[in-house]
Short mmCIF file of C-alpha atoms in Angstrom, two decimals:
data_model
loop_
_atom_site.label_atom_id
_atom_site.label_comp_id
_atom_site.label_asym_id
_atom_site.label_seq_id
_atom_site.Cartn_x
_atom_site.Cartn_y
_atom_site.Cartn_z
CA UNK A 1 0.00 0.00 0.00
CA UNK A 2 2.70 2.24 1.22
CA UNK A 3 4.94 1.18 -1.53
CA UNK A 4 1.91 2.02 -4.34
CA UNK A 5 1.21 5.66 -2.52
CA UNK A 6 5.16 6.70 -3.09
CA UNK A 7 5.06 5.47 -6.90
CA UNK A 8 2.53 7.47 -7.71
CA UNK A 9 2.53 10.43 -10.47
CA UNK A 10 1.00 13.29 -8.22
CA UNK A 11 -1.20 15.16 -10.17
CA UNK A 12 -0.43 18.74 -10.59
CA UNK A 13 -2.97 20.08 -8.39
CA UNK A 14 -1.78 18.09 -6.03
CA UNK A 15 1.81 19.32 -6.29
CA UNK A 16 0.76 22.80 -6.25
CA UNK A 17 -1.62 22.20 -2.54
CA UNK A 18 1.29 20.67 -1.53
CA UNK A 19 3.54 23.31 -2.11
CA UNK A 20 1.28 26.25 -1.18
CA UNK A 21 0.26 24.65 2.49
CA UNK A 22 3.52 23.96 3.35
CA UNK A 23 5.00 27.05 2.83
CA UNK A 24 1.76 29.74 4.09
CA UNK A 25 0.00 27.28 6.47
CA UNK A 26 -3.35 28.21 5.19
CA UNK A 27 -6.62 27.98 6.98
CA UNK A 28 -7.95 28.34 3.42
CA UNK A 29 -6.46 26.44 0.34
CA UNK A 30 -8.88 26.21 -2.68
CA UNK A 31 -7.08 25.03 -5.82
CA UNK A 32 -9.43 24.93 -8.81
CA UNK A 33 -8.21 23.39 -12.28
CA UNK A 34 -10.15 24.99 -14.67
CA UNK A 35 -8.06 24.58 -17.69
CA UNK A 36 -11.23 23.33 -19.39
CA UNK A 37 -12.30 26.74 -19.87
CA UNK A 38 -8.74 27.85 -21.95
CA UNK A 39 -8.80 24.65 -24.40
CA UNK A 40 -8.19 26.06 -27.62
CA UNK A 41 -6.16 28.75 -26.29
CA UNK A 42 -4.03 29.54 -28.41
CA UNK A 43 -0.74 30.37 -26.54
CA UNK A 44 -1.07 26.37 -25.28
CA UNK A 45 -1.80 24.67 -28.63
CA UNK A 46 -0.07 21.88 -28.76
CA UNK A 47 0.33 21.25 -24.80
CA UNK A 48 0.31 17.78 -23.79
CA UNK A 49 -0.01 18.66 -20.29
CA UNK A 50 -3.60 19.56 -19.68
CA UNK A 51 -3.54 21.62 -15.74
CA UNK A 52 -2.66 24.30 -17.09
CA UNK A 53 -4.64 27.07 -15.52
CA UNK A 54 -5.56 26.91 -12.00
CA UNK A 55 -7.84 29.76 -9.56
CA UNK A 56 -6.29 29.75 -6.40
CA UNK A 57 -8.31 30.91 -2.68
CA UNK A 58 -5.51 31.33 -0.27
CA UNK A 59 -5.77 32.73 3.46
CA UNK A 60 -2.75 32.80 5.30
CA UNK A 61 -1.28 34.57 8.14
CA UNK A 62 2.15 34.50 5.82
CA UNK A 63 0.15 37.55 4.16
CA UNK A 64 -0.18 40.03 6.81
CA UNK A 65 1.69 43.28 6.20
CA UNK A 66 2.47 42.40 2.67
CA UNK A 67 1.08 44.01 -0.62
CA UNK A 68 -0.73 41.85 -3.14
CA UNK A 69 1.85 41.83 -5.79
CA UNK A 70 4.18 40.84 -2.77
CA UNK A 71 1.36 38.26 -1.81
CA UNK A 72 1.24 37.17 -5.35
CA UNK A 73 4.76 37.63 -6.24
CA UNK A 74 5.28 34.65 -3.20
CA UNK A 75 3.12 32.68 -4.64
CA UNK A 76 4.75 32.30 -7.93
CA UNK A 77 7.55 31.85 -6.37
CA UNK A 78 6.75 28.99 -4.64
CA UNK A 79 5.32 27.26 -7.72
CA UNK A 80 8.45 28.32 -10.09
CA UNK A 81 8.76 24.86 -11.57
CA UNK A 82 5.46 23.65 -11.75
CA UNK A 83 4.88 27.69 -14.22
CA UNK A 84 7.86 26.49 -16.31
CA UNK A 85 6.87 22.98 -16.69
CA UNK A 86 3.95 23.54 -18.35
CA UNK A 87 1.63 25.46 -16.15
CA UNK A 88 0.17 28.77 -17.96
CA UNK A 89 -2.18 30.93 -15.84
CA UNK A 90 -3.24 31.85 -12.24
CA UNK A 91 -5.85 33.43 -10.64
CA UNK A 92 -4.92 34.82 -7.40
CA UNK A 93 -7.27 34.98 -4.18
CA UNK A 94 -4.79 35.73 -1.50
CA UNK A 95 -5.90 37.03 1.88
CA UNK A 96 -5.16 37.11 5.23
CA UNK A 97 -7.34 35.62 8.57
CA UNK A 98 -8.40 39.16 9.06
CA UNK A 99 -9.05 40.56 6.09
CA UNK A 100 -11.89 37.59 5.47
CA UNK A 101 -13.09 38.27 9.03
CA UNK A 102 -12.87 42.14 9.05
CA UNK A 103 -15.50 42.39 12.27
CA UNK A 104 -13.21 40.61 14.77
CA UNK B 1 -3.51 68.55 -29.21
CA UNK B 2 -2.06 66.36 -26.98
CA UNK B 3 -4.88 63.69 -27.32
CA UNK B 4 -3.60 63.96 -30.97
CA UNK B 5 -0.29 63.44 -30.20
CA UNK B 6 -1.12 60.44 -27.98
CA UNK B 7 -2.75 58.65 -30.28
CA UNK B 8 -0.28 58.99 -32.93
CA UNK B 9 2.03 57.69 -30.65
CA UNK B 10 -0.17 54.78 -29.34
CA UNK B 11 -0.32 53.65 -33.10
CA UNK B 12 2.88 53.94 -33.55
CA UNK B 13 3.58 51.86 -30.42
CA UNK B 14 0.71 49.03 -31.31
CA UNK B 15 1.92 49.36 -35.06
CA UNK B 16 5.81 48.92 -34.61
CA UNK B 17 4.60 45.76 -32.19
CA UNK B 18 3.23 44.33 -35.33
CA UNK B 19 5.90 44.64 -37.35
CA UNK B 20 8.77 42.87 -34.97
CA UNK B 21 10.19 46.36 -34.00
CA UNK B 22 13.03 45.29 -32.14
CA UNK B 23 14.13 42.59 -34.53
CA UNK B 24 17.95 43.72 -36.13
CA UNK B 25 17.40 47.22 -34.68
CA UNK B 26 19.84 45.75 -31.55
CA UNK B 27 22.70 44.48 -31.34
CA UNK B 28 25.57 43.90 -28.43
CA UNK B 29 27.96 41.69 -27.05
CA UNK B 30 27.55 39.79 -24.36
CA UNK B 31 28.86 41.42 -21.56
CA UNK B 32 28.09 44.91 -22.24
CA UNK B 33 28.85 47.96 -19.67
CA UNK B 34 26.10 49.43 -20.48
CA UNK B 35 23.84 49.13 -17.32
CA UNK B 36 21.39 52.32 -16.07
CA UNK B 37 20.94 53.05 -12.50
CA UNK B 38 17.20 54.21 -12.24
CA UNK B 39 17.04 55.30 -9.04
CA UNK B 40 13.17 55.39 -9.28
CA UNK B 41 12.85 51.30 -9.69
CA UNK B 42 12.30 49.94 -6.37
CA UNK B 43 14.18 47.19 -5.48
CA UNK B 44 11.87 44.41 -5.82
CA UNK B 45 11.89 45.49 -9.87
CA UNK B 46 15.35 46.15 -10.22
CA UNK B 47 16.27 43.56 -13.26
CA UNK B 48 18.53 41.05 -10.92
CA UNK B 49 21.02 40.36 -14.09
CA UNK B 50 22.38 42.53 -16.45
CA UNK B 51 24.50 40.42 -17.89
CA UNK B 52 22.32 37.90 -19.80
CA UNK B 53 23.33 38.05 -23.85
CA UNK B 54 21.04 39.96 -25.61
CA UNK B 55 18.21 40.26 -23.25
CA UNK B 56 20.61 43.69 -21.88
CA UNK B 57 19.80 45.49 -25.10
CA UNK B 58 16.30 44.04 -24.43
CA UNK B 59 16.32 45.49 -20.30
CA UNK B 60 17.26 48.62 -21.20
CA UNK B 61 14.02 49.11 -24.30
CA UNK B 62 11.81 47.86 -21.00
CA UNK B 63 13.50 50.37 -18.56
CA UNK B 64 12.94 53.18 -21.52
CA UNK B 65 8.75 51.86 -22.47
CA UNK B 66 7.99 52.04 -18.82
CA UNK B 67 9.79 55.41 -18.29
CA UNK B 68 7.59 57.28 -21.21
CA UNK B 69 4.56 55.80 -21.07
CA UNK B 70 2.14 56.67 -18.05
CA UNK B 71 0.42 53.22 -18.89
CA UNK B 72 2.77 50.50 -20.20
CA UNK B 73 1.22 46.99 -20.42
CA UNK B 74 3.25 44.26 -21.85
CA UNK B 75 0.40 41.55 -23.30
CA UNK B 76 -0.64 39.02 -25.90
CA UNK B 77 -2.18 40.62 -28.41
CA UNK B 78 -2.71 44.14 -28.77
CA UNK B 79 -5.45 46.42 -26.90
CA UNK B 80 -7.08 46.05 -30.03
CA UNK B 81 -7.20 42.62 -30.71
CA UNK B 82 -6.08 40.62 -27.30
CA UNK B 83 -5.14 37.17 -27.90
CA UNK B 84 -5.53 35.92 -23.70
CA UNK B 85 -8.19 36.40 -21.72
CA UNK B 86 -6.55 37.90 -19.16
CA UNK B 87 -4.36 40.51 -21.28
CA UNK B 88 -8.46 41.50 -22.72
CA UNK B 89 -9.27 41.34 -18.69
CA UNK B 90 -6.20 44.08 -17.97
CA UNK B 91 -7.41 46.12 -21.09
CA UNK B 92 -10.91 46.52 -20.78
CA UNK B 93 -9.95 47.52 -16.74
CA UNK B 94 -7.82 50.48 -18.04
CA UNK B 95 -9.99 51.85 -20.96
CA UNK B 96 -12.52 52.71 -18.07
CA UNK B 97 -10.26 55.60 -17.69
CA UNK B 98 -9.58 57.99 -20.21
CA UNK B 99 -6.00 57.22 -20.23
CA UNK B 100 -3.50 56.79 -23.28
CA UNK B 101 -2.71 52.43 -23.42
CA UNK B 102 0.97 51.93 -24.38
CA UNK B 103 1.25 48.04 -25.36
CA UNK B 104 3.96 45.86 -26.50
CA UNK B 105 2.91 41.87 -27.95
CA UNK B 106 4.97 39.74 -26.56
CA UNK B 107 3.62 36.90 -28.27
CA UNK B 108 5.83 38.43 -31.26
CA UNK B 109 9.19 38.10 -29.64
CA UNK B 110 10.30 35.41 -27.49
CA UNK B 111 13.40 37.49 -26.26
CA UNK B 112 11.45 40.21 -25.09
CA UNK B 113 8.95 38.04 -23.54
CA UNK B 114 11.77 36.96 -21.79
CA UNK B 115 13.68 40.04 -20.96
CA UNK B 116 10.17 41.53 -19.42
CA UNK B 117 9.76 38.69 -16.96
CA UNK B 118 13.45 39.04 -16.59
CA UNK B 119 13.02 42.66 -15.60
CA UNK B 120 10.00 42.67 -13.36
CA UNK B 121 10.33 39.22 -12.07
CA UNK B 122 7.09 37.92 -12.60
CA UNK B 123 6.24 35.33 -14.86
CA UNK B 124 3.30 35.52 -16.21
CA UNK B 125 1.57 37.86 -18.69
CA UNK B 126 -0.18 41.10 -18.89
CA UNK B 127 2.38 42.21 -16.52
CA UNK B 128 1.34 46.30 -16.15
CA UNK B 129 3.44 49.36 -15.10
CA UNK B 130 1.83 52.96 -14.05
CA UNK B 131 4.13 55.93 -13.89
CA UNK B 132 7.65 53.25 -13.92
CA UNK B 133 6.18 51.19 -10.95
CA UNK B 134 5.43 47.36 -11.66
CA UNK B 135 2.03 47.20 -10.67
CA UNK B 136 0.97 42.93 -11.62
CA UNK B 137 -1.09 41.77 -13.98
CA UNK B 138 -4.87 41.49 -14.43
CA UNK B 139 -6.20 39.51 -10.67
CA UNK B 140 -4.16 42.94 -9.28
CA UNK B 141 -5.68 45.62 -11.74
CA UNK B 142 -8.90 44.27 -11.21
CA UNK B 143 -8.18 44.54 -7.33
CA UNK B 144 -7.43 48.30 -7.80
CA UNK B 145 -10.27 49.39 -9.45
CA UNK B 146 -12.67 47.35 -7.21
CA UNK B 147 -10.92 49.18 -4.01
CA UNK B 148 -11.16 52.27 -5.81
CA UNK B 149 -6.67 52.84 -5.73
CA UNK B 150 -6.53 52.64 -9.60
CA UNK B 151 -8.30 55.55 -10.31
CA UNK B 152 -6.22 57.37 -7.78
CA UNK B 153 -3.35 56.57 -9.64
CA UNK B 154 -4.50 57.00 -12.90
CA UNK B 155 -5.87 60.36 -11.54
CA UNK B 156 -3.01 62.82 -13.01
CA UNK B 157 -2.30 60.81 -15.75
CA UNK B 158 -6.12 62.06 -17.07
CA UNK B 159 -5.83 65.41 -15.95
CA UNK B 160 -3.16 66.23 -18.91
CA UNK B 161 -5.18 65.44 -21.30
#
């Protein structure tokens, strides 16, 4: 069982979750693969690989204090290889505890 | 007058995008001196290597685009004719102010494509700059106008028109 788990091709949606909660302990990690919606496109014509546009919903304490294209600018960051192995587009969510809970 | 001028310089920027502009019209050798000091970049968009082959010939275009034009967006496609949804996004954002677009296709030349994300860090496309200051790409635009800071900084930029 354990042996089957560790060969296993993660998927990239997988690999980017992985990534993301590791690095910004989120209370909120949404990673949506809508690629479907970009077939055709033309800049990825010809792309194997079909995750290649995800929306991402991130809350994170790792946020507070920083700008968005700081927030964002992490974010890529973290996901460096999966963007130059074949991964085309994000949509960035990325807030902190507070900011979804602005009463408290 | 000046609405004039701007838009025969905003054709002449979407046209010479068209055409390959940059193709043959630089050339250098690989380790070139020639490296600008704008003290105006902040630090986070300071290119991190100017030393990379061509793409210093290419730096230095970027560093001059973003310097003249108010609104410099680097996209696929043209604000005309956008070829990614999120370059059309960016687009349609800015033409809700009565601001002059400055636009470069990137989808034309690899090596610029290249040089921008080189330049700005960031690797993905529209990538946007206000005034010389990197400002993200379309998720961030959209941000600013929802929170009501891109009109504030778009503010002067309509007032000389």
């Amino acid at each position: 069982m354990s042996s089957r788990g560790a060969t296993a091709v993660l998927s990239r949606a997988s690999r980017i979750r992985s990534k993301l909660q590791t690095a910004l302990e989120a209370t909120v990690l949404e990673v949506d693969d809508v690629s479907y919606q970009h077939a055709g496109h033309a800049a990825v014509k010809g792309s194997s690989d079909k995750e290649t546009h995800f929306n991402l919903n991130i809350v994170s304490p790792k946020f507070e204090g920083q700008s968005l294209v700081k927030r964002h600018r992490l974010i890529y960051d973290l996901l460096a290889d999966e963007l130059q192995s074949g991964l085309h587009a994000l949509s960035i969510v990325a807030k902190t505890p507070h900011e979804t809970n602005p009463s408290k | 007058m000046a609405t004039s001028l701007s838009n025969v310089f905003l054709k002449g920027i979407a046209a010479r995008s068209l055409s390959r502009p940059l193709n043959g019209l630089f050339y250098c050798t690989r380790y070139s001196n020639t490296v600008s000091n704008d003290s105006d970049t902040h630090d986070d968009f300071k290119p991190g290597n100017k030393l990379e082959g061509s793409g210093i010939c290419l730096s230095n275009v970027i560093e001059q685009d973003v310097k003249d034009n108010p609104v410099m967006v680097y996209m696929k496609g043209v604000p005309d004719f956008p070829q990614c949804g999120f370059s059309s996004l960016a687009v349609r954002v800015l033409k809700h102010y009565d601001v002059p677009i400055s636009a470069r296709n990137i989808l034309e030349d690899p090596e610029l494509k290249n040089a921008v994300k080189a330049f700005s860090n960031w690797p993905t496309f529209p990538q946007i700059f206000i005034k010389g200051e990197f400002i993200g790409g379309s998720d961030i635009i959209l941000n600013m106008q929802q929170t009501g800071e891109l009109k504030e900084k778009l503010k002067d930029i309509t007032s000389k028109q």
